[in-house]
Amino acid sequence: MIDIARRTATPWHLWLVGLLSLAWNGFGAFDYIQTNTRGEAYMRASGFGDDMIAYFNAMPTWMYVPWTLGVWGAVIGSLLLLARSRFAVHAFGLSLIGAVVSLIYSKFINPPPALPPELAMMAWMPYVIVVIAALLLWYASAMAKRAVLR
């Protein structure tokens, strides 16, 4: 049974965070789909050379599990946040796990080849993704504790 007295009104920032996270994570989903369906053509259009394309094509099958969790957990988490569902916390938690495993793989287990100078800032992207995933998990947890999420 839902405790009506405990339910909190939806703060304006939930809509802002929810929409911004959906836009951010939606781009991640677009990139995931394009990388997996268009493959080389998409990667070349993104500025990747032969060595980077070969790196992605050689990615071990097991790495698709954390990548998929990271991307789709984040998209589902954003949608659940907008729906004010407490399950957003779980989805963002799975997303963070996927992002951390992907970061460990790409930075410590099997680092990619050097990026061309025009894409050098992309080297920081795995860290940015982990930080944003952690912040979204924290935010969803805080909203759940405040009974904004049901």
mmCIF file with all atom_site columns, C-alpha atoms in Angstrom:
data_model
loop_
_atom_site.group_PDB
_atom_site.id
_atom_site.type_symbol
_atom_site.label_atom_id
_atom_site.label_alt_id
_atom_site.label_comp_id
_atom_site.label_asym_id
_atom_site.label_entity_id
_atom_site.label_seq_id
_atom_site.pdbx_PDB_ins_code
_atom_site.Cartn_x
_atom_site.Cartn_y
_atom_site.Cartn_z
_atom_site.occupancy
_atom_site.B_iso_or_equiv
_atom_site.pdbx_formal_charge
_atom_site.auth_seq_id
_atom_site.auth_comp_id
_atom_site.auth_asym_id
_atom_site.auth_atom_id
_atom_site.pdbx_PDB_model_num
ATOM 1   C CA . MET A 1 1   ? 0.000  0.000   0.000   1.00 0.00 ? 1   MET A CA 1
ATOM 2   C CA . ILE A 1 2   ? 1.303  3.467   -0.870  1.00 0.00 ? 2   ILE A CA 1
ATOM 3   C CA . ASP A 1 3   ? 1.675  5.841   2.042   1.00 0.00 ? 3   ASP A CA 1
ATOM 4   C CA . ILE A 1 4   ? 0.002  8.983   0.682   1.00 0.00 ? 4   ILE A CA 1
ATOM 5   C CA . ALA A 1 5   ? 1.279  11.126  3.559   1.00 0.00 ? 5   ALA A CA 1
ATOM 6   C CA . ARG A 1 6   ? 4.856  10.108  2.768   1.00 0.00 ? 6   ARG A CA 1
ATOM 7   C CA . ARG A 1 7   ? 4.638  10.798  -0.975  1.00 0.00 ? 7   ARG A CA 1
ATOM 8   C CA . THR A 1 8   ? 6.500  13.932  -2.002  1.00 0.00 ? 8   THR A CA 1
ATOM 9   C CA . ALA A 1 9   ? 5.635  16.288  -4.827  1.00 0.00 ? 9   ALA A CA 1
ATOM 10  C CA . THR A 1 10  ? 7.828  16.002  -7.879  1.00 0.00 ? 10  THR A CA 1
ATOM 11  C CA . PRO A 1 11  ? 10.545 18.667  -7.747  1.00 0.00 ? 11  PRO A CA 1
ATOM 12  C CA . TRP A 1 12  ? 11.231 20.622  -10.946 1.00 0.00 ? 12  TRP A CA 1
ATOM 13  C CA . HIS A 1 13  ? 14.823 19.368  -11.043 1.00 0.00 ? 13  HIS A CA 1
ATOM 14  C CA . LEU A 1 14  ? 13.672 15.765  -11.487 1.00 0.00 ? 14  LEU A CA 1
ATOM 15  C CA . TRP A 1 15  ? 12.234 16.692  -14.882 1.00 0.00 ? 15  TRP A CA 1
ATOM 16  C CA . LEU A 1 16  ? 15.392 18.593  -15.803 1.00 0.00 ? 16  LEU A CA 1
ATOM 17  C CA . VAL A 1 17  ? 17.732 15.794  -14.723 1.00 0.00 ? 17  VAL A CA 1
ATOM 18  C CA . GLY A 1 18  ? 15.465 13.187  -16.315 1.00 0.00 ? 18  GLY A CA 1
ATOM 19  C CA . LEU A 1 19  ? 15.319 14.938  -19.684 1.00 0.00 ? 19  LEU A CA 1
ATOM 20  C CA . LEU A 1 20  ? 19.033 15.790  -19.741 1.00 0.00 ? 20  LEU A CA 1
ATOM 21  C CA . SER A 1 21  ? 19.940 12.225  -18.782 1.00 0.00 ? 21  SER A CA 1
ATOM 22  C CA . LEU A 1 22  ? 17.633 10.848  -21.461 1.00 0.00 ? 22  LEU A CA 1
ATOM 23  C CA . ALA A 1 23  ? 19.289 13.076  -24.081 1.00 0.00 ? 23  ALA A CA 1
ATOM 24  C CA . TRP A 1 24  ? 22.802 12.095  -22.913 1.00 0.00 ? 24  TRP A CA 1
ATOM 25  C CA . ASN A 1 25  ? 21.999 8.397   -22.637 1.00 0.00 ? 25  ASN A CA 1
ATOM 26  C CA . GLY A 1 26  ? 19.960 8.500   -25.830 1.00 0.00 ? 26  GLY A CA 1
ATOM 27  C CA . PHE A 1 27  ? 23.099 9.555   -27.683 1.00 0.00 ? 27  PHE A CA 1
ATOM 28  C CA . GLY A 1 28  ? 24.921 6.625   -26.075 1.00 0.00 ? 28  GLY A CA 1
ATOM 29  C CA . ALA A 1 29  ? 22.172 4.313   -27.355 1.00 0.00 ? 29  ALA A CA 1
ATOM 30  C CA . PHE A 1 30  ? 22.427 5.872   -30.833 1.00 0.00 ? 30  PHE A CA 1
ATOM 31  C CA . ASP A 1 31  ? 26.184 5.303   -30.807 1.00 0.00 ? 31  ASP A CA 1
ATOM 32  C CA . TYR A 1 32  ? 25.715 1.709   -29.595 1.00 0.00 ? 32  TYR A CA 1
ATOM 33  C CA . ILE A 1 33  ? 23.197 0.941   -32.358 1.00 0.00 ? 33  ILE A CA 1
ATOM 34  C CA . GLN A 1 34  ? 25.251 2.641   -35.076 1.00 0.00 ? 34  GLN A CA 1
ATOM 35  C CA . THR A 1 35  ? 28.481 0.941   -34.001 1.00 0.00 ? 35  THR A CA 1
ATOM 36  C CA . ASN A 1 36  ? 26.785 -2.455  -33.992 1.00 0.00 ? 36  ASN A CA 1
ATOM 37  C CA . THR A 1 37  ? 24.756 -2.076  -37.184 1.00 0.00 ? 37  THR A CA 1
ATOM 38  C CA . ARG A 1 38  ? 26.737 0.213   -39.485 1.00 0.00 ? 38  ARG A CA 1
ATOM 39  C CA . GLY A 1 39  ? 30.088 -0.764  -38.006 1.00 0.00 ? 39  GLY A CA 1
ATOM 40  C CA . GLU A 1 40  ? 33.010 0.439   -40.059 1.00 0.00 ? 40  GLU A CA 1
ATOM 41  C CA . ALA A 1 41  ? 31.060 3.072   -42.020 1.00 0.00 ? 41  ALA A CA 1
ATOM 42  C CA . TYR A 1 42  ? 29.833 4.715   -38.813 1.00 0.00 ? 42  TYR A CA 1
ATOM 43  C CA . MET A 1 43  ? 33.240 4.547   -37.158 1.00 0.00 ? 43  MET A CA 1
ATOM 44  C CA . ARG A 1 44  ? 34.941 6.070   -40.205 1.00 0.00 ? 44  ARG A CA 1
ATOM 45  C CA . ALA A 1 45  ? 32.365 8.867   -40.260 1.00 0.00 ? 45  ALA A CA 1
ATOM 46  C CA . SER A 1 46  ? 33.220 9.452   -36.583 1.00 0.00 ? 46  SER A CA 1
ATOM 47  C CA . GLY A 1 47  ? 36.887 9.931   -37.497 1.00 0.00 ? 47  GLY A CA 1
ATOM 48  C CA . PHE A 1 48  ? 38.274 6.520   -36.546 1.00 0.00 ? 48  PHE A CA 1
ATOM 49  C CA . GLY A 1 49  ? 41.132 5.094   -38.578 1.00 0.00 ? 49  GLY A CA 1
ATOM 50  C CA . ASP A 1 50  ? 41.948 1.506   -39.482 1.00 0.00 ? 50  ASP A CA 1
ATOM 51  C CA . ASP A 1 51  ? 43.681 0.772   -36.174 1.00 0.00 ? 51  ASP A CA 1
ATOM 52  C CA . MET A 1 52  ? 40.731 1.951   -34.060 1.00 0.00 ? 52  MET A CA 1
ATOM 53  C CA . ILE A 1 53  ? 38.236 0.080   -36.233 1.00 0.00 ? 53  ILE A CA 1
ATOM 54  C CA . ALA A 1 54  ? 40.318 -3.077  -35.881 1.00 0.00 ? 54  ALA A CA 1
ATOM 55  C CA . TYR A 1 55  ? 40.393 -2.538  -32.100 1.00 0.00 ? 55  TYR A CA 1
ATOM 56  C CA . PHE A 1 56  ? 36.580 -2.378  -31.923 1.00 0.00 ? 56  PHE A CA 1
ATOM 57  C CA . ASN A 1 57  ? 36.167 -5.334  -34.269 1.00 0.00 ? 57  ASN A CA 1
ATOM 58  C CA . ALA A 1 58  ? 38.500 -7.391  -32.053 1.00 0.00 ? 58  ALA A CA 1
ATOM 59  C CA . MET A 1 59  ? 36.598 -6.572  -28.854 1.00 0.00 ? 59  MET A CA 1
ATOM 60  C CA . PRO A 1 60  ? 35.942 -9.838  -27.006 1.00 0.00 ? 60  PRO A CA 1
ATOM 61  C CA . THR A 1 61  ? 32.377 -11.088 -26.970 1.00 0.00 ? 61  THR A CA 1
ATOM 62  C CA . TRP A 1 62  ? 32.181 -10.890 -23.170 1.00 0.00 ? 62  TRP A CA 1
ATOM 63  C CA . MET A 1 63  ? 32.692 -7.101  -23.339 1.00 0.00 ? 63  MET A CA 1
ATOM 64  C CA . TYR A 1 64  ? 29.302 -6.709  -25.007 1.00 0.00 ? 64  TYR A CA 1
ATOM 65  C CA . VAL A 1 65  ? 27.669 -7.586  -21.678 1.00 0.00 ? 65  VAL A CA 1
ATOM 66  C CA . PRO A 1 66  ? 28.984 -4.588  -19.688 1.00 0.00 ? 66  PRO A CA 1
ATOM 67  C CA . TRP A 1 67  ? 28.679 -2.306  -22.729 1.00 0.00 ? 67  TRP A CA 1
ATOM 68  C CA . THR A 1 68  ? 25.033 -3.302  -23.175 1.00 0.00 ? 68  THR A CA 1
ATOM 69  C CA . LEU A 1 69  ? 24.323 -2.958  -19.434 1.00 0.00 ? 69  LEU A CA 1
ATOM 70  C CA . GLY A 1 70  ? 25.975 0.442   -19.374 1.00 0.00 ? 70  GLY A CA 1
ATOM 71  C CA . VAL A 1 71  ? 24.107 1.847   -22.352 1.00 0.00 ? 71  VAL A CA 1
ATOM 72  C CA . TRP A 1 72  ? 20.642 0.354   -21.971 1.00 0.00 ? 72  TRP A CA 1
ATOM 73  C CA . GLY A 1 73  ? 20.670 0.466   -18.174 1.00 0.00 ? 73  GLY A CA 1
ATOM 74  C CA . ALA A 1 74  ? 21.197 4.211   -18.466 1.00 0.00 ? 74  ALA A CA 1
ATOM 75  C CA . VAL A 1 75  ? 18.432 4.707   -21.036 1.00 0.00 ? 75  VAL A CA 1
ATOM 76  C CA . ILE A 1 76  ? 15.988 2.621   -18.997 1.00 0.00 ? 76  ILE A CA 1
ATOM 77  C CA . GLY A 1 77  ? 17.096 4.424   -15.833 1.00 0.00 ? 77  GLY A CA 1
ATOM 78  C CA . SER A 1 78  ? 16.370 7.792   -17.440 1.00 0.00 ? 78  SER A CA 1
ATOM 79  C CA . LEU A 1 79  ? 12.913 6.655   -18.533 1.00 0.00 ? 79  LEU A CA 1
ATOM 80  C CA . LEU A 1 80  ? 12.185 5.195   -15.089 1.00 0.00 ? 80  LEU A CA 1
ATOM 81  C CA . LEU A 1 81  ? 13.357 8.408   -13.443 1.00 0.00 ? 81  LEU A CA 1
ATOM 82  C CA . LEU A 1 82  ? 10.921 10.376  -15.585 1.00 0.00 ? 82  LEU A CA 1
ATOM 83  C CA . ALA A 1 83  ? 8.220  7.865   -14.630 1.00 0.00 ? 83  ALA A CA 1
ATOM 84  C CA . ARG A 1 84  ? 9.152  8.437   -10.969 1.00 0.00 ? 84  ARG A CA 1
ATOM 85  C CA . SER A 1 85  ? 9.867  4.743   -10.494 1.00 0.00 ? 85  SER A CA 1
ATOM 86  C CA . ARG A 1 86  ? 12.169 3.577   -7.713  1.00 0.00 ? 86  ARG A CA 1
ATOM 87  C CA . PHE A 1 87  ? 13.524 1.007   -10.167 1.00 0.00 ? 87  PHE A CA 1
ATOM 88  C CA . ALA A 1 88  ? 15.512 3.850   -11.751 1.00 0.00 ? 88  ALA A CA 1
ATOM 89  C CA . VAL A 1 89  ? 18.011 3.283   -8.928  1.00 0.00 ? 89  VAL A CA 1
ATOM 90  C CA . HIS A 1 90  ? 18.536 -0.331  -9.996  1.00 0.00 ? 90  HIS A CA 1
ATOM 91  C CA . ALA A 1 91  ? 18.823 0.554   -13.681 1.00 0.00 ? 91  ALA A CA 1
ATOM 92  C CA . PHE A 1 92  ? 21.372 3.295   -12.989 1.00 0.00 ? 92  PHE A CA 1
ATOM 93  C CA . GLY A 1 93  ? 23.259 0.882   -10.715 1.00 0.00 ? 93  GLY A CA 1
ATOM 94  C CA . LEU A 1 94  ? 23.560 -1.643  -13.552 1.00 0.00 ? 94  LEU A CA 1
ATOM 95  C CA . SER A 1 95  ? 24.590 1.153   -15.876 1.00 0.00 ? 95  SER A CA 1
ATOM 96  C CA . LEU A 1 96  ? 27.356 2.242   -13.507 1.00 0.00 ? 96  LEU A CA 1
ATOM 97  C CA . ILE A 1 97  ? 28.643 -1.335  -13.217 1.00 0.00 ? 97  ILE A CA 1
ATOM 98  C CA . GLY A 1 98  ? 28.735 -1.609  -17.013 1.00 0.00 ? 98  GLY A CA 1
ATOM 99  C CA . ALA A 1 99  ? 30.506 1.732   -17.346 1.00 0.00 ? 99  ALA A CA 1
ATOM 100 C CA . VAL A 1 100 ? 33.134 0.834   -14.728 1.00 0.00 ? 100 VAL A CA 1
ATOM 101 C CA . VAL A 1 101 ? 33.862 -2.558  -16.319 1.00 0.00 ? 101 VAL A CA 1
ATOM 102 C CA . SER A 1 102 ? 34.145 -0.889  -19.728 1.00 0.00 ? 102 SER A CA 1
ATOM 103 C CA . LEU A 1 103 ? 36.517 1.728   -18.278 1.00 0.00 ? 103 LEU A CA 1
ATOM 104 C CA . ILE A 1 104 ? 38.700 -0.945  -16.656 1.00 0.00 ? 104 ILE A CA 1
ATOM 105 C CA . TYR A 1 105 ? 38.832 -2.897  -19.910 1.00 0.00 ? 105 TYR A CA 1
ATOM 106 C CA . SER A 1 106 ? 39.681 0.089   -22.109 1.00 0.00 ? 106 SER A CA 1
ATOM 107 C CA . LYS A 1 107 ? 42.159 1.728   -19.759 1.00 0.00 ? 107 LYS A CA 1
ATOM 108 C CA . PHE A 1 108 ? 43.896 -1.193  -18.051 1.00 0.00 ? 108 PHE A CA 1
ATOM 109 C CA . ILE A 1 109 ? 43.183 -4.548  -19.724 1.00 0.00 ? 109 ILE A CA 1
ATOM 110 C CA . ASN A 1 110 ? 43.276 -3.672  -23.422 1.00 0.00 ? 110 ASN A CA 1
ATOM 111 C CA . PRO A 1 111 ? 43.869 0.033   -24.118 1.00 0.00 ? 111 PRO A CA 1
ATOM 112 C CA . PRO A 1 112 ? 42.884 1.237   -27.586 1.00 0.00 ? 112 PRO A CA 1
ATOM 113 C CA . PRO A 1 113 ? 45.383 2.636   -30.085 1.00 0.00 ? 113 PRO A CA 1
ATOM 114 C CA . ALA A 1 114 ? 46.231 6.319   -29.874 1.00 0.00 ? 114 ALA A CA 1
ATOM 115 C CA . LEU A 1 115 ? 43.550 8.610   -31.193 1.00 0.00 ? 115 LEU A CA 1
ATOM 116 C CA . PRO A 1 116 ? 44.254 11.187  -33.887 1.00 0.00 ? 116 PRO A CA 1
ATOM 117 C CA . PRO A 1 117 ? 44.861 14.701  -32.496 1.00 0.00 ? 117 PRO A CA 1
ATOM 118 C CA . GLU A 1 118 ? 41.382 15.920  -33.460 1.00 0.00 ? 118 GLU A CA 1
ATOM 119 C CA . LEU A 1 119 ? 39.835 13.163  -31.304 1.00 0.00 ? 119 LEU A CA 1
ATOM 120 C CA . ALA A 1 120 ? 42.314 13.349  -28.410 1.00 0.00 ? 120 ALA A CA 1
ATOM 121 C CA . MET A 1 121 ? 39.649 14.580  -25.977 1.00 0.00 ? 121 MET A CA 1
ATOM 122 C CA . MET A 1 122 ? 37.779 11.302  -26.535 1.00 0.00 ? 122 MET A CA 1
ATOM 123 C CA . ALA A 1 123 ? 40.402 9.594   -24.372 1.00 0.00 ? 123 ALA A CA 1
ATOM 124 C CA . TRP A 1 124 ? 38.656 11.159  -21.342 1.00 0.00 ? 124 TRP A CA 1
ATOM 125 C CA . MET A 1 125 ? 35.190 9.986   -22.379 1.00 0.00 ? 125 MET A CA 1
ATOM 126 C CA . PRO A 1 126 ? 35.202 6.696   -20.378 1.00 0.00 ? 126 PRO A CA 1
ATOM 127 C CA . TYR A 1 127 ? 35.926 8.701   -17.208 1.00 0.00 ? 127 TYR A CA 1
ATOM 128 C CA . VAL A 1 128 ? 33.199 11.235  -18.023 1.00 0.00 ? 128 VAL A CA 1
ATOM 129 C CA . ILE A 1 129 ? 30.724 8.404   -18.621 1.00 0.00 ? 129 ILE A CA 1
ATOM 130 C CA . VAL A 1 130 ? 31.538 6.782   -15.253 1.00 0.00 ? 130 VAL A CA 1
ATOM 131 C CA . VAL A 1 131 ? 31.207 10.100  -13.401 1.00 0.00 ? 131 VAL A CA 1
ATOM 132 C CA . ILE A 1 132 ? 27.851 10.875  -15.026 1.00 0.00 ? 132 ILE A CA 1
ATOM 133 C CA . ALA A 1 133 ? 26.624 7.315   -14.355 1.00 0.00 ? 133 ALA A CA 1
ATOM 134 C CA . ALA A 1 134 ? 27.638 7.669   -10.688 1.00 0.00 ? 134 ALA A CA 1
ATOM 135 C CA . LEU A 1 135 ? 25.908 11.051  -10.394 1.00 0.00 ? 135 LEU A CA 1
ATOM 136 C CA . LEU A 1 136 ? 22.713 9.681   -11.936 1.00 0.00 ? 136 LEU A CA 1
ATOM 137 C CA . LEU A 1 137 ? 22.747 6.750   -9.506  1.00 0.00 ? 137 LEU A CA 1
ATOM 138 C CA . TRP A 1 138 ? 23.299 9.147   -6.601  1.00 0.00 ? 138 TRP A CA 1
ATOM 139 C CA . TYR A 1 139 ? 20.495 11.443  -7.787  1.00 0.00 ? 139 TYR A CA 1
ATOM 140 C CA . ALA A 1 140 ? 18.008 8.591   -8.262  1.00 0.00 ? 140 ALA A CA 1
ATOM 141 C CA . SER A 1 141 ? 18.939 7.215   -4.824  1.00 0.00 ? 141 SER A CA 1
ATOM 142 C CA . ALA A 1 142 ? 18.406 10.632  -3.236  1.00 0.00 ? 142 ALA A CA 1
ATOM 143 C CA . MET A 1 143 ? 15.009 10.985  -4.918  1.00 0.00 ? 143 MET A CA 1
ATOM 144 C CA . ALA A 1 144 ? 14.022 7.504   -3.751  1.00 0.00 ? 144 ALA A CA 1
ATOM 145 C CA . LYS A 1 145 ? 15.041 8.324   -0.156  1.00 0.00 ? 145 LYS A CA 1
ATOM 146 C CA . ARG A 1 146 ? 12.943 11.496  -0.335  1.00 0.00 ? 146 ARG A CA 1
ATOM 147 C CA . ALA A 1 147 ? 9.980  9.378   -1.516  1.00 0.00 ? 147 ALA A CA 1
ATOM 148 C CA . VAL A 1 148 ? 9.813  11.217  -4.838  1.00 0.00 ? 148 VAL A CA 1
ATOM 149 C CA . LEU A 1 149 ? 10.224 7.890   -6.628  1.00 0.00 ? 149 LEU A CA 1
ATOM 150 C CA . ARG A 1 150 ? 7.573  5.299   -5.935  1.00 0.00 ? 150 ARG A CA 1
#
